[in-house]
N, CA, C and O atoms as a DFTB+ gen file, in Angstrom:
760 C
 N C O
     1  1      42.896     -87.097      48.058
     2  2      43.633     -86.916      48.243
     3  2      43.801     -88.904      47.528
     4  3      42.913     -89.749      47.417
     5  1      45.469     -89.011      47.158
     6  2      45.082     -90.393      46.905
     7  2      46.337     -91.007      48.308
     8  3      46.885     -90.159      49.013
     9  1      46.588     -92.332      48.488
    10  2      46.777     -92.837      49.803
    11  2      47.543     -94.391      49.262
    12  3      47.329     -95.379      48.559
    13  1      48.392     -93.873      50.010
    14  2      49.193     -95.457      49.131
    15  2      49.582     -96.106      50.964
    16  3      50.197     -95.578      51.891
    17  1      48.847     -97.502      50.826
    18  2      49.173     -98.077      52.379
    19  2      50.047     -99.153      51.906
    20  3      50.237     -99.763      50.853
    21  1      50.669     -99.139      53.537
    22  2      51.581    -100.735      53.478
    23  2      51.471    -101.640      54.260
    24  3      52.468    -101.784      54.967
    25  1      50.436    -102.521      54.489
    26  2      49.257    -103.397      54.960
    27  2      50.143    -103.647      55.770
    28  3      51.160    -103.108      55.333
    29  1      50.551    -104.616      57.557
    30  2      50.887    -104.880      58.329
    31  2      51.208    -106.158      57.925
    32  3      50.177    -106.788      57.688
    33  1      52.527    -107.004      57.693
    34  2      51.998    -108.591      57.949
    35  2      51.763    -108.952      59.217
    36  3      51.054    -108.263      59.951
    37  1      52.407    -110.216      59.659
    38  2      51.328    -110.535      61.118
    39  2      52.219    -110.943      61.582
    40  3      51.909    -111.995      62.141
    41  1      53.376    -110.693      61.714
    42  2      54.680    -110.027      62.733
    43  2      54.558    -109.322      62.839
    44  3      54.270    -109.185      64.028
    45  1      54.536    -108.023      62.132
    46  2      55.098    -106.511      62.451
    47  2      54.068    -105.913      63.749
    48  3      52.838    -105.955      63.731
    49  1      54.928    -105.353      64.859
    50  2      53.533    -104.735      65.887
    51  2      55.068    -103.215      65.441
    52  3      56.006    -103.046      64.662
    53  1      54.334    -102.476      66.633
    54  2      54.747    -101.274      67.397
    55  2      56.222    -101.857      67.109
    56  3      56.500    -103.046      67.266
    57  1      57.682    -100.294      66.402
    58  2      59.031    -101.429      66.481
    59  2      59.441    -100.033      67.947
    60  3      58.853     -98.987      68.222
    61  1      60.088    -100.379      68.271
    62  2      60.483     -99.575      69.029
    63  2      61.910     -98.739      68.689
    64  3      62.834     -99.189      69.367
    65  1      62.201     -97.941      68.051
    66  2      63.885     -97.537      66.883
    67  2      63.907     -95.901      67.581
    68  3      63.130     -95.355      68.365
    69  1      65.067     -95.460      66.958
    70  2      65.471     -94.080      67.298
    71  2      65.383     -93.233      66.182
    72  3      64.953     -92.102      66.411
    73  1      65.813     -93.629      64.556
    74  2      65.994     -92.667      63.596
    75  2      64.654     -93.699      62.553
    76  3      64.131     -94.811      62.494
    77  1      64.659     -92.304      61.878
    78  2      63.176     -92.384      60.738
    79  2      64.150     -92.121      59.534
    80  3      64.908     -91.259      59.980
    81  1      64.647     -92.485      57.872
    82  2      65.279     -91.439      57.356
    83  2      64.374     -92.511      55.709
    84  3      64.100     -93.703      55.570
    85  1      64.189     -91.215      54.745
    86  2      64.079     -91.496      53.270
    87  2      65.344     -91.373      52.584
    88  3      65.935     -90.293      52.604
    89  1      65.837     -92.418      51.954
    90  2      66.340     -92.246      50.700
    91  2      66.591     -92.361      49.236
    92  3      66.221     -93.387      48.666
    93  1      66.986     -91.729      48.793
    94  2      66.949     -92.102      47.270
    95  2      67.222     -92.883      46.681
    96  3      67.777     -93.687      47.429
    97  1      67.204     -93.429      45.228
    98  2      68.224     -94.660      44.967
    99  2      69.674     -93.606      45.156
   100  3      69.626     -92.418      45.473
   101  1      70.848     -94.351      44.886
   102  2      72.550     -94.391      44.801
   103  2      72.475     -94.417      43.335
   104  3      73.454     -93.900      42.796
   105  1      71.648     -94.844      42.608
   106  2      71.698     -94.331      41.568
   107  2      71.342     -93.662      39.981
   108  3      71.521     -93.903      38.788
   109  1      70.529     -92.364      41.161
   110  2      69.597     -91.478      40.554
   111  2      69.944     -89.654      41.210
   112  3      70.061     -89.090      42.298
   113  1      69.989     -89.324      39.807
   114  2      70.973     -87.892      40.238
   115  2      69.028     -86.809      40.231
   116  3      68.246     -86.501      39.331
   117  1      69.040     -86.667      41.282
   118  2      67.275     -85.878      41.411
   119  2      67.479     -85.495      42.717
   120  3      68.128     -86.178      43.510
   121  1      66.649     -83.802      43.149
   122  2      66.375     -83.531      44.377
   123  2      65.497     -84.929      44.903
   124  3      65.045     -85.929      44.346
   125  1      65.533     -84.397      46.289
   126  2      64.525     -85.050      47.718
   127  2      63.444     -83.975      47.940
   128  3      63.915     -82.947      48.425
   129  1      62.464     -83.953      47.771
   130  2      61.238     -82.916      47.945
   131  2      60.286     -83.525      49.215
   132  3      59.603     -84.545      49.128
   133  1      60.394     -82.746      50.291
   134  2      59.142     -83.139      51.134
   135  2      58.708     -82.475      51.864
   136  3      59.448     -81.809      52.589
   137  1      56.703     -82.358      52.000
   138  2      56.071     -81.410      52.465
   139  2      55.738     -81.435      53.722
   140  3      55.195     -80.486      54.287
   141  1      56.090     -82.722      54.369
   142  2      56.060     -83.481      55.751
   143  2      56.236     -84.798      55.946
   144  3      56.500     -85.742      55.200
   145  1      56.013     -84.660      57.238
   146  2      57.299     -86.423      57.503
   147  2      56.204     -86.420      59.252
   148  3      56.472     -85.671      60.192
   149  1      54.789     -87.655      59.249
   150  2      54.160     -87.773      60.903
   151  2      54.799     -89.338      60.773
   152  3      54.838     -90.301      60.008
   153  1      55.190     -88.946      61.872
   154  2      55.918     -90.433      62.741
   155  2      55.082     -90.204      64.026
   156  3      55.268     -89.353      64.895
   157  1      53.587     -91.678      63.913
   158  2      53.069     -91.743      65.193
   159  2      53.341     -92.456      65.998
   160  3      53.830     -93.477      65.516
   161  1      53.250     -92.475      67.639
   162  2      53.972     -93.085      68.193
   163  2      52.455     -92.677      69.637
   164  3      52.140     -91.591      70.122
   165  1      51.793     -94.285      69.936
   166  2      50.358     -94.089      70.830
   167  2      49.708     -93.115      70.369
   168  3      49.406     -92.374      71.305
   169  1      49.285     -92.684      69.261
   170  2      47.804     -91.647      69.291
   171  2      49.029     -90.946      68.423
   172  3      49.046     -91.262      67.234
   173  1      49.886     -90.183      68.802
   174  2      50.698     -88.600      68.561
   175  2      51.503     -88.305      67.219
   176  3      52.359     -88.918      66.580
   177  1      51.114     -87.591      67.137
   178  2      53.049     -87.358      66.068
   179  2      54.170     -87.224      66.998
   180  3      54.156     -86.185      67.658
   181  1      54.828     -87.774      67.138
   182  2      56.055     -87.490      67.404
   183  2      57.636     -86.575      66.781
   184  3      58.613     -86.158      67.403
   185  1      57.315     -86.546      65.448
   186  2      58.313     -86.303      64.603
   187  2      58.465     -85.078      65.200
   188  3      59.482     -84.963      65.885
   189  1      57.314     -83.591      65.091
   190  2      58.120     -82.431      65.566
   191  2      59.196     -82.748      67.120
   192  3      60.123     -81.939      67.123
   193  1      59.230     -83.497      68.081
   194  2      59.677     -83.385      69.076
   195  2      61.128     -83.289      68.694
   196  3      61.941     -82.519      69.205
   197  1      61.481     -84.603      67.245
   198  2      62.575     -84.555      66.594
   199  2      63.572     -83.701      66.355
   200  3      63.458     -82.564      66.811
   201  1      64.786     -84.065      65.575
   202  2      65.272     -83.330      65.069
   203  2      65.849     -83.600      63.969
   204  3      66.429     -84.685      63.934
   205  1      65.894     -82.527      62.438
   206  2      65.801     -82.718      61.012
   207  2      66.835     -82.782      60.952
   208  3      67.369     -82.652      62.054
   209  1      67.666     -82.974      59.940
   210  2      68.706     -83.459      59.046
   211  2      68.522     -83.437      57.869
   212  3      67.394     -83.874      57.640
   213  1      69.321     -82.999      56.491
   214  2      69.569     -83.567      55.403
   215  2      70.959     -83.937      54.439
   216  3      72.111     -83.519      54.554
   217  1      70.547     -84.594      53.757
   218  2      72.245     -84.886      53.162
   219  2      72.801     -82.995      51.989
   220  3      73.866     -82.734      51.429
   221  1      71.928     -82.433      52.060
   222  2      71.937     -81.219      51.672
   223  2      71.030     -80.268      51.870
   224  3      70.122     -80.716      52.569
   225  1      70.791     -78.668      51.439
   226  2      70.349     -78.183      51.257
   227  2      69.839     -77.277      49.881
   228  3      70.641     -76.502      49.360
   229  1      68.436     -77.434      49.331
   230  2      68.438     -76.754      48.322
   231  2      68.865     -75.165      48.152
   232  3      69.767     -74.748      47.426
   233  1      67.783     -74.189      49.208
   234  2      68.339     -73.204      50.057
   235  2      67.741     -73.041      50.800
   236  3      66.751     -73.740      51.016
   237  1      68.209     -71.702      51.748
   238  2      68.077     -71.791      53.214
   239  2      66.685     -71.785      53.456
   240  3      66.554     -72.419      54.503
   241  1      65.303     -71.328      52.966
   242  2      64.509     -71.685      52.931
   243  2      64.011     -73.836      53.100
   244  3      63.330     -74.477      53.900
   245  1      64.648     -74.118      52.131
   246  2      63.919     -75.390      52.570
   247  2      64.901     -76.296      53.245
   248  3      65.452     -77.264      52.720
   249  1      65.028     -75.942      54.257
   250  2      65.775     -76.468      55.636
   251  2      64.654     -78.705      55.759
   252  3      63.502     -79.140      55.780
   253  1      66.117     -79.255      55.795
   254  2      65.315     -79.973      56.654
   255  2      63.843     -79.937      57.825
   256  3      62.813     -80.610      57.797
   257  1      64.221     -79.035      58.630
   258  2      62.938     -79.091      59.269
   259  2      61.937     -78.156      58.800
   260  3      61.101     -77.691      59.575
   261  1      61.961     -77.976      58.061
   262  2      60.373     -77.861      57.338
   263  2      59.276     -78.746      56.751
   264  3      58.226     -78.444      56.183
   265  1      59.987     -80.278      57.141
   266  2      58.897     -81.027      56.700
   267  2      58.284     -81.733      58.279
   268  3      57.599     -82.753      58.348
   269  1      58.843     -80.696      59.729
   270  2      58.224     -81.024      60.550
   271  2      57.221     -79.763      61.327
   272  3      56.636     -79.768      62.410
   273  1      57.326     -78.741      60.268
   274  2      56.081     -77.721      60.983
   275  2      54.614     -77.802      60.351
   276  3      54.090     -76.851      59.772
   277  1      53.975     -79.133      60.545
   278  2      52.359     -79.622      60.460
   279  2      52.113     -79.105      59.422
   280  3      50.950     -79.457      59.222
   281  1      52.629     -78.058      58.013
   282  2      52.773     -77.847      56.708
   283  2      52.853     -79.014      56.088
   284  3      53.874     -79.571      55.687
   285  1      51.140     -79.574      55.978
   286  2      50.936     -80.565      54.488
   287  2      50.280     -80.245      53.220
   288  3      49.692     -80.999      52.445
   289  1      50.446     -79.257      53.166
   290  2      50.218     -78.268      51.771
   291  2      50.769     -78.929      50.455
   292  3      50.008     -79.346      49.582
   293  1      52.057     -78.995      50.372
   294  2      52.900     -79.497      49.344
   295  2      53.146     -78.579      48.185
   296  3      53.430     -78.988      47.059
   297  1      52.986     -76.930      48.617
   298  2      53.423     -76.135      48.079
   299  2      55.512     -76.110      48.492
   300  3      56.029     -76.443      49.559
   301  1      56.240     -75.601      47.212
   302  2      57.177     -75.945      47.507
   303  2      58.345     -74.604      48.449
   304  3      59.571     -74.645      48.552
   305  1      57.602     -73.789      48.869
   306  2      57.538     -72.560      49.529
   307  2      57.617     -73.760      51.250
   308  3      58.589     -73.581      51.984
   309  1      56.784     -74.607      51.569
   310  2      56.870     -74.721      52.787
   311  2      57.587     -76.892      52.942
   312  3      57.430     -77.915      53.608
   313  1      58.332     -76.339      51.788
   314  2      58.896     -78.405      51.772
   315  2      60.103     -77.879      52.072
   316  3      60.589     -76.813      51.693
   317  1      60.858     -79.287      53.278
   318  2      62.549     -79.197      52.356
   319  2      63.151     -79.653      51.457
   320  3      62.890     -80.851      51.561
   321  1      63.998     -79.504      50.351
   322  2      64.188     -80.323      49.750
   323  2      66.042     -79.762      50.230
   324  3      66.562     -78.878      50.910
   325  1      66.474     -80.893      49.394
   326  2      67.917     -81.066      49.245
   327  2      68.051     -80.502      47.713
   328  3      67.153     -79.978      47.053
   329  1      69.546     -80.768      47.277
   330  2      69.572     -79.947      46.279
   331  2      69.858     -81.596      45.557
   332  3      70.107     -82.584      46.248
   333  1      69.735     -81.611      43.771
   334  2      69.902     -82.529      42.492
   335  2      71.517     -83.288      43.354
   336  3      72.561     -82.732      43.698
   337  1      71.004     -84.950      43.466
   338  2      72.286     -85.416      43.490
   339  2      71.996     -86.891      43.978
   340  3      70.842     -87.013      44.390
   341  1      72.957     -88.335      44.046
   342  2      72.694     -88.847      43.589
   343  2      72.782     -89.051      45.611
   344  3      73.451     -88.527      46.502
   345  1      71.855     -89.945      45.553
   346  2      71.677     -91.129      47.035
   347  2      71.229     -89.981      48.077
   348  3      71.928     -89.962      49.090
   349  1      70.396     -89.204      48.033
   350  2      69.908     -88.031      48.497
   351  2      69.154     -88.593      49.616
   352  3      68.796     -89.771      49.591
   353  1      68.894     -87.816      50.595
   354  2      68.274     -88.476      51.798
   355  2      67.439     -86.829      53.644
   356  3      67.254     -85.644      53.924
   357  1      67.343     -88.153      54.095
   358  2      66.586     -86.883      55.023
   359  2      66.234     -87.849      56.319
   360  3      65.667     -88.925      56.125
   361  1      66.587     -87.426      57.622
   362  2      66.613     -87.995      58.385
   363  2      66.217     -87.530      59.660
   364  3      66.873     -86.516      59.897
   365  1      65.308     -87.846      60.762
   366  2      64.950     -87.951      61.656
   367  2      65.130     -88.225      62.702
   368  3      64.586     -89.300      62.956
   369  1      65.874     -87.615      63.895
   370  2      66.434     -88.388      64.975
   371  2      64.712     -88.025      65.915
   372  3      63.795     -87.210      65.814
   373  1      65.031     -89.075      66.691
   374  2      63.531     -89.355      67.324
   375  2      64.434     -89.046      68.427
   376  3      63.509     -88.857      69.217
   377  1      65.583     -88.816      69.216
   378  2      65.865     -88.681      70.170
   379  2      65.990     -89.455      71.541
   380  3      66.790     -89.430      72.477
   381  1      64.744     -90.210      71.215
   382  2      64.654     -91.407      72.100
   383  2      63.642     -92.205      72.227
   384  3      62.496     -91.951      72.597
   385  1      64.471     -93.918      71.663
   386  2      63.986     -95.068      72.139
   387  2      62.093     -95.150      71.947
   388  3      61.400     -94.964      72.947
   389  1      61.556     -95.389      70.825
   390  2      60.162     -95.208      71.379
   391  2      59.276     -95.756      69.902
   392  3      59.414     -95.668      68.682
   393  1      58.230     -96.409      70.967
   394  2      57.089     -97.196      69.814
   395  2      56.895     -96.972      68.001
   396  3      56.145     -96.034      67.729
   397  1      57.272     -97.453      67.223
   398  2      56.639     -96.295      66.202
   399  2      55.648     -97.313      65.156
   400  3      55.956     -98.358      64.584
   401  1      54.328     -96.536      65.168
   402  2      53.086     -97.508      64.719
   403  2      52.709     -97.141      63.323
   404  3      52.027     -97.858      62.590
   405  1      53.121     -96.163      63.057
   406  2      52.626     -95.449      61.565
   407  2      53.700     -94.733      61.224
   408  3      54.466     -94.397      62.127
   409  1      53.960     -94.380      59.968
   410  2      54.640     -93.250      59.551
   411  2      53.714     -93.210      58.370
   412  3      53.055     -94.118      57.864
   413  1      53.879     -91.264      57.882
   414  2      52.858     -90.430      56.258
   415  2      53.689     -89.844      56.496
   416  3      54.002     -89.379      57.592
   417  1      54.396     -89.725      55.139
   418  2      55.696     -89.085      54.332
   419  2      54.783     -88.481      52.993
   420  3      54.497     -89.027      51.927
   421  1      54.425     -86.976      53.578
   422  2      53.487     -85.833      52.154
   423  2      54.165     -85.196      51.059
   424  3      55.303     -84.728      51.050
   425  1      53.513     -85.230      50.353
   426  2      54.354     -85.354      48.790
   427  2      54.814     -83.459      48.653
   428  3      54.512     -82.592      49.473
   429  1      55.455     -83.309      47.604
   430  2      55.043     -81.708      47.453
   431  2      53.511     -82.409      46.360
   432  3      53.205     -83.587      46.178
   433  1      52.878     -81.218      45.857
   434  2      51.761     -81.412      44.727
   435  2      51.630     -80.203      43.915
   436  3      50.679     -80.064      43.146
   437  1      52.771     -79.110      44.089
   438  2      51.812     -78.438      42.796
   439  2      53.353     -78.768      42.112
   440  3      53.975     -77.715      42.251
   441  1      54.146     -79.665      41.506
   442  2      54.656     -79.845      41.039
   443  2      55.517     -80.834      41.217
   444  3      55.508     -81.189      42.395
   445  1      56.522     -81.649      40.324
   446  2      57.395     -82.847      40.499
   447  2      57.141     -83.871      42.035
   448  3      57.964     -84.148      42.907
   449  1      55.734     -84.245      41.924
   450  2      55.736     -85.561      42.947
   451  2      56.146     -86.628      42.303
   452  3      55.677     -87.719      42.626
   453  1      56.974     -86.543      41.404
   454  2      58.367     -88.280      40.795
   455  2      59.342     -88.010      42.094
   456  3      59.728     -89.033      42.658
   457  1      59.866     -86.526      42.732
   458  2      60.565     -86.197      43.976
   459  2      60.763     -87.737      44.562
   460  3      61.897     -88.147      44.806
   461  1      59.496     -88.628      44.790
   462  2      59.406     -88.921      45.852
   463  2      59.518     -90.700      45.711
   464  3      59.534     -91.612      46.537
   465  1      59.579     -90.634      44.303
   466  2      58.973     -91.934      43.923
   467  2      61.113     -92.784      43.640
   468  3      62.270     -92.392      43.487
   469  1      60.280     -94.104      43.752
   470  2      61.405     -95.250      44.275
   471  2      62.143     -94.749      45.593
   472  3      63.030     -95.444      46.090
   473  1      61.607     -93.022      46.384
   474  2      62.045     -93.067      48.134
   475  2      62.200     -94.760      48.268
   476  3      61.833     -95.610      47.457
   477  1      62.788     -94.921      49.419
   478  2      62.674     -95.662      50.427
   479  2      62.867     -95.505      51.574
   480  3      63.912     -94.902      51.817
   481  1      61.871     -96.012      53.005
   482  2      61.543     -95.501      53.657
   483  2      62.162     -96.483      55.053
   484  3      61.907     -97.677      55.207
   485  1      62.891     -95.764      55.843
   486  2      63.694     -96.596      56.982
   487  2      63.416     -96.584      58.363
   488  3      62.868     -95.680      58.994
   489  1      63.826     -97.629      58.768
   490  2      63.339     -97.273      60.228
   491  2      65.279     -97.991      61.023
   492  3      65.570     -99.132      60.665
   493  1      66.198     -97.335      61.859
   494  2      67.216     -97.648      61.920
   495  2      67.149     -97.490      63.168
   496  3      66.265     -96.687      63.466
   497  1      67.867     -98.035      64.295
   498  2      68.109     -98.354      64.823
   499  2      69.498     -97.267      65.818
   500  3      70.097     -96.429      65.144
   501  1      69.752     -97.361      66.877
   502  2      70.598     -96.648      67.490
   503  2      72.184     -96.411      66.416
   504  3      72.569     -95.352      65.921
   505  1      72.500     -97.071      66.368
   506  2      73.771     -97.328      65.791
   507  2      73.029     -96.839      64.006
   508  3      73.695     -97.133      63.014
   509  1      72.530     -96.574      63.946
   510  2      71.503     -96.545      62.438
   511  2      72.041     -97.533      61.554
   512  3      72.824     -97.610      60.608
   513  1      71.379     -98.177      62.176
   514  2      71.643    -100.436      61.505
   515  2      69.895    -100.397      61.089
   516  3      69.031    -100.123      61.922
   517  1      69.531    -100.822      59.238
   518  2      68.695    -101.162      59.528
   519  2      67.927    -102.092      60.238
   520  3      68.136    -103.127      60.871
   521  1      66.896    -101.340      59.908
   522  2      65.766    -102.790      61.287
   523  2      64.594    -102.839      60.305
   524  3      64.149    -103.958      60.048
   525  1      64.047    -101.791      59.732
   526  2      62.531    -102.252      58.819
   527  2      62.926    -100.952      57.648
   528  3      63.516     -99.878      57.760
   529  1      62.227    -101.718      56.433
   530  2      62.189    -101.198      55.219
   531  2      61.075    -100.856      54.107
   532  3      60.684    -101.836      53.473
   533  1      60.630     -99.884      53.847
   534  2      59.055     -99.833      52.777
   535  2      60.061     -99.541      51.820
   536  3      61.158     -99.195      52.259
   537  1      59.896     -99.613      50.621
   538  2      59.917     -98.029      49.613
   539  2      58.480     -98.262      48.920
   540  3      57.551     -99.070      48.876
   541  1      59.033     -96.672      48.265
   542  2      57.351     -96.778      47.478
   543  2      58.094     -96.101      45.893
   544  3      58.854     -95.186      45.579
   545  1      57.357     -97.152      45.242
   546  2      57.877     -97.011      43.412
   547  2      56.944     -96.060      43.685
   548  3      57.115     -95.359      44.682
   549  1      56.227     -95.940      43.164
   550  2      54.653     -94.510      42.609
   551  2      54.696     -93.437      43.483
   552  3      53.473     -93.543      43.577
   553  1      55.004     -92.298      44.372
   554  2      54.714     -91.562      45.094
   555  2      53.332     -91.303      45.056
   556  3      52.865     -91.256      43.918
   557  1      52.308     -91.068      46.276
   558  2      51.179     -90.200      45.728
   559  2      51.491     -88.860      46.643
   560  3      52.681     -88.553      46.717
   561  1      50.461     -87.964      47.404
   562  2      50.328     -87.398      47.733
   563  2      50.607     -87.386      49.221
   564  3      50.884     -86.399      49.902
   565  1      50.487     -88.650      49.618
   566  2      49.844     -88.806      51.176
   567  2      50.817     -90.768      50.788
   568  3      50.434     -91.699      50.080
   569  1      51.853     -90.640      51.493
   570  2      51.849     -91.841      51.744
   571  2      52.467     -92.347      52.877
   572  3      53.325     -91.668      53.440
   573  1      52.068     -93.749      53.411
   574  2      51.504     -93.997      54.257
   575  2      51.808     -95.293      54.716
   576  3      51.186     -96.128      54.059
   577  1      52.922     -96.062      56.076
   578  2      53.210     -96.909      55.866
   579  2      52.586     -97.774      57.789
   580  3      52.984     -97.676      58.950
   581  1      51.907     -98.235      57.351
   582  2      51.718     -98.555      59.472
   583  2      51.793     -99.761      59.644
   584  3      51.229    -100.653      59.010
   585  1      52.629     -99.849      60.679
   586  2      53.213    -100.919      61.391
   587  2      52.447    -101.177      62.366
   588  3      52.801    -102.061      63.146
   589  1      51.652    -100.732      62.503
   590  2      50.872    -101.498      63.754
   591  2      49.374    -101.604      63.653
   592  3      49.021    -100.857      64.566
   593  1      48.421    -102.013      63.173
   594  2      46.987    -101.838      62.611
   595  2      46.790    -102.467      64.190
   596  3      45.668    -102.964      64.292
   597  1      47.265    -102.529      64.932
   598  2      46.388    -102.005      66.283
   599  2      46.385    -101.071      66.736
   600  3      45.322    -100.915      67.337
   601  1      46.880    -100.436      66.797
   602  2      47.261     -98.596      67.112
   603  2      45.979     -97.911      67.128
   604  3      44.838     -97.996      66.673
   605  1      46.777     -97.129      67.936
   606  2      45.276     -95.828      68.411
   607  2      45.258     -94.942      67.467
   608  3      46.394     -94.488      67.609
   609  1      44.845     -94.415      66.685
   610  2      45.067     -93.264      65.159
   611  2      45.480     -92.188      65.696
   612  3      45.278     -92.154      66.909
   613  1      46.033     -91.201      65.214
   614  2      46.616     -90.361      64.820
   615  2      45.530     -89.487      65.627
   616  3      44.387     -89.892      65.416
   617  1      45.616     -88.332      66.545
   618  2      45.083     -87.738      67.634
   619  2      45.588     -85.993      67.466
   620  3      46.593     -85.496      67.973
   621  1      44.516     -85.263      66.571
   622  2      44.995     -83.813      65.784
   623  2      44.271     -82.967      67.152
   624  3      43.572     -83.457      68.039
   625  1      44.602     -81.870      67.016
   626  2      44.313     -81.184      68.213
   627  2      42.775     -79.864      67.641
   628  3      42.085     -79.112      68.329
   629  1      42.796     -80.208      65.728
   630  2      42.512     -78.877      65.523
   631  2      42.653     -77.898      65.200
   632  3      41.712     -77.165      64.897
   633  1      43.900     -77.548      65.155
   634  2      44.082     -76.510      64.956
   635  2      44.850     -75.952      63.642
   636  3      45.154     -74.770      63.483
   637  1      45.019     -76.631      63.050
   638  2      45.156     -76.629      61.643
   639  2      44.058     -76.729      60.717
   640  3      43.497     -77.795      60.970
   641  1      43.500     -76.165      59.804
   642  2      42.900     -76.079      58.640
   643  2      42.504     -77.595      57.787
   644  3      41.387     -78.036      57.519
   645  1      43.562     -78.051      57.555
   646  2      43.902     -79.335      57.183
   647  2      44.575     -80.854      58.393
   648  3      45.507     -81.549      57.989
   649  1      44.075     -81.061      59.467
   650  2      44.177     -81.911      60.433
   651  2      43.102     -83.303      60.107
   652  3      41.899     -83.365      60.362
   653  1      43.719     -84.052      59.653
   654  2      43.382     -85.494      59.265
   655  2      42.384     -85.948      60.611
   656  3      42.782     -85.760      61.761
   657  1      41.143     -86.522      60.337
   658  2      40.506     -86.596      61.317
   659  2      40.145     -88.386      61.007
   660  3      39.661     -88.768      59.941
   661  1      40.488     -89.305      62.141
   662  2      40.765     -90.685      61.881
   663  2      39.356     -91.193      63.361
   664  3      39.265     -91.033      64.578
   665  1      38.439     -91.899      62.148
   666  2      37.406     -92.341      63.561
   667  2      37.887     -93.815      63.495
   668  3      38.259     -94.608      62.631
   669  1      37.658     -93.783      65.101
   670  2      37.417     -95.619      64.668
   671  2      36.130     -96.361      64.788
   672  3      35.220     -95.779      65.378
   673  1      35.944     -97.407      64.377
   674  2      34.140     -98.101      64.831
   675  2      33.572     -97.554      65.760
   676  3      34.054     -97.519      66.892
   677  1      32.052     -96.851      65.324
   678  2      31.757     -95.934      66.285
   679  2      30.631     -97.155      66.971
   680  3      30.578     -98.075      66.155
   681  1      30.141     -97.317      67.631
   682  2      29.507     -98.356      68.186
   683  2      27.685     -97.884      68.165
   684  3      26.773     -98.269      68.896
   685  1      27.680     -96.864      66.949
   686  2      26.104     -96.478      66.600
   687  2      26.698     -95.946      64.898
   688  3      27.823     -95.453      64.812
   689  1      25.686     -96.138      63.444
   690  2      25.955     -95.417      63.064
   691  2      25.935     -93.663      62.804
   692  3      25.070     -92.826      63.066
   693  1      27.513     -93.524      62.068
   694  2      26.894     -91.491      62.117
   695  2      26.029     -91.146      60.988
   696  3      26.041     -91.504      59.810
   697  1      25.380     -90.466      61.564
   698  2      24.658     -89.726      59.965
   699  2      25.146     -88.310      59.956
   700  3      24.657     -87.783      58.957
   701  1      25.820     -87.532      60.554
   702  2      26.665     -86.186      60.934
   703  2      27.506     -86.266      61.021
   704  3      27.784     -87.430      61.310
   705  1      28.972     -85.182      60.892
   706  2      29.706     -84.607      61.533
   707  2      30.199     -84.109      61.733
   708  3      31.273     -84.709      61.772
   709  1      30.390     -82.760      62.083
   710  2      30.824     -81.321      62.500
   711  2      31.655     -80.985      62.867
   712  3      31.852     -81.324      64.034
   713  1      32.507     -80.294      62.348
   714  2      34.149     -80.150      62.891
   715  2      34.490     -78.466      63.627
   716  3      34.446     -77.410      62.996
   717  1      34.705     -78.567      64.579
   718  2      34.990     -76.853      64.756
   719  2      36.542     -76.601      65.479
   720  3      36.842     -76.878      66.641
   721  1      37.340     -76.052      64.533
   722  2      38.949     -76.163      65.604
   723  2      38.713     -75.766      66.284
   724  3      37.889     -74.853      66.345
   725  1      39.400     -76.315      67.277
   726  2      39.190     -75.814      69.055
   727  2      38.683     -76.893      69.759
   728  3      39.026     -76.848      70.941
   729  1      37.964     -77.887      69.463
   730  2      36.582     -78.144      70.013
   731  2      36.106     -79.521      69.870
   732  3      35.993     -79.704      68.658
   733  1      35.802     -80.481      70.445
   734  2      35.860     -81.695      70.533
   735  2      34.703     -81.813      69.571
   736  3      33.830     -80.974      69.348
   737  1      34.946     -83.655      68.760
   738  2      33.739     -83.612      68.161
   739  2      33.172     -84.441      68.166
   740  3      33.680     -85.559      68.086
   741  1      31.827     -84.231      68.266
   742  2      30.660     -85.359      68.466
   743  2      29.950     -86.521      67.892
   744  3      28.803     -86.439      68.330
   745  1      30.069     -87.744      67.000
   746  2      28.656     -87.852      66.007
   747  2      27.711     -88.019      66.130
   748  3      27.476     -89.110      66.649
   749  1      26.402     -87.088      65.763
   750  2      25.347     -87.733      66.169
   751  2      24.658     -89.091      65.040
   752  3      24.839     -89.273      63.836
   753  1      23.846     -89.855      66.039
   754  2      23.718     -90.671      66.224
   755  2      22.542     -91.143      65.686
   756  3      21.677     -90.306      65.946
   757  1      21.898     -92.409      64.834
   758  2      20.235     -92.671      63.938
   759  2      19.806     -92.888      65.256
   760  3      18.627     -93.158      65.485
């Protein structure tokens, strides 16, 4: 999978905010299609605990909450999708103010990946004031924005076949690693 990363500036660290939003340019008439959104705080994806909404619904099967269901596959049936229009958006209300260490937006991959081109990723305060912004000119399958390079990695429970495993630098070289869903994985050292 391709990955676009925004390296944090020296002054960037975890930012405590309430809303996360994806905005398409207001001068472009297009759909906004999102497979999955992950907002990591203290090693946990907190996005599923929030409430998602979007500017419009393409259909009843493509509502905003589809981007929080854990399905990163990228097929249209598993995506949130707006109608075609100018200034379409998708927003997540995190419910409480909490630190945001990183954000990953998973794109549709069965067609039309350009629907996330030039999307602005915004972190908003309680009054919807813009706090931070990152734009992805050319969206890829997995678009990541790291706000805190010192944060704990995302912890997964191994329940999904496509869970991402993130390893911190081990004390000994890893020669083999086998992950069985629902178990903990320990590296075999040389």
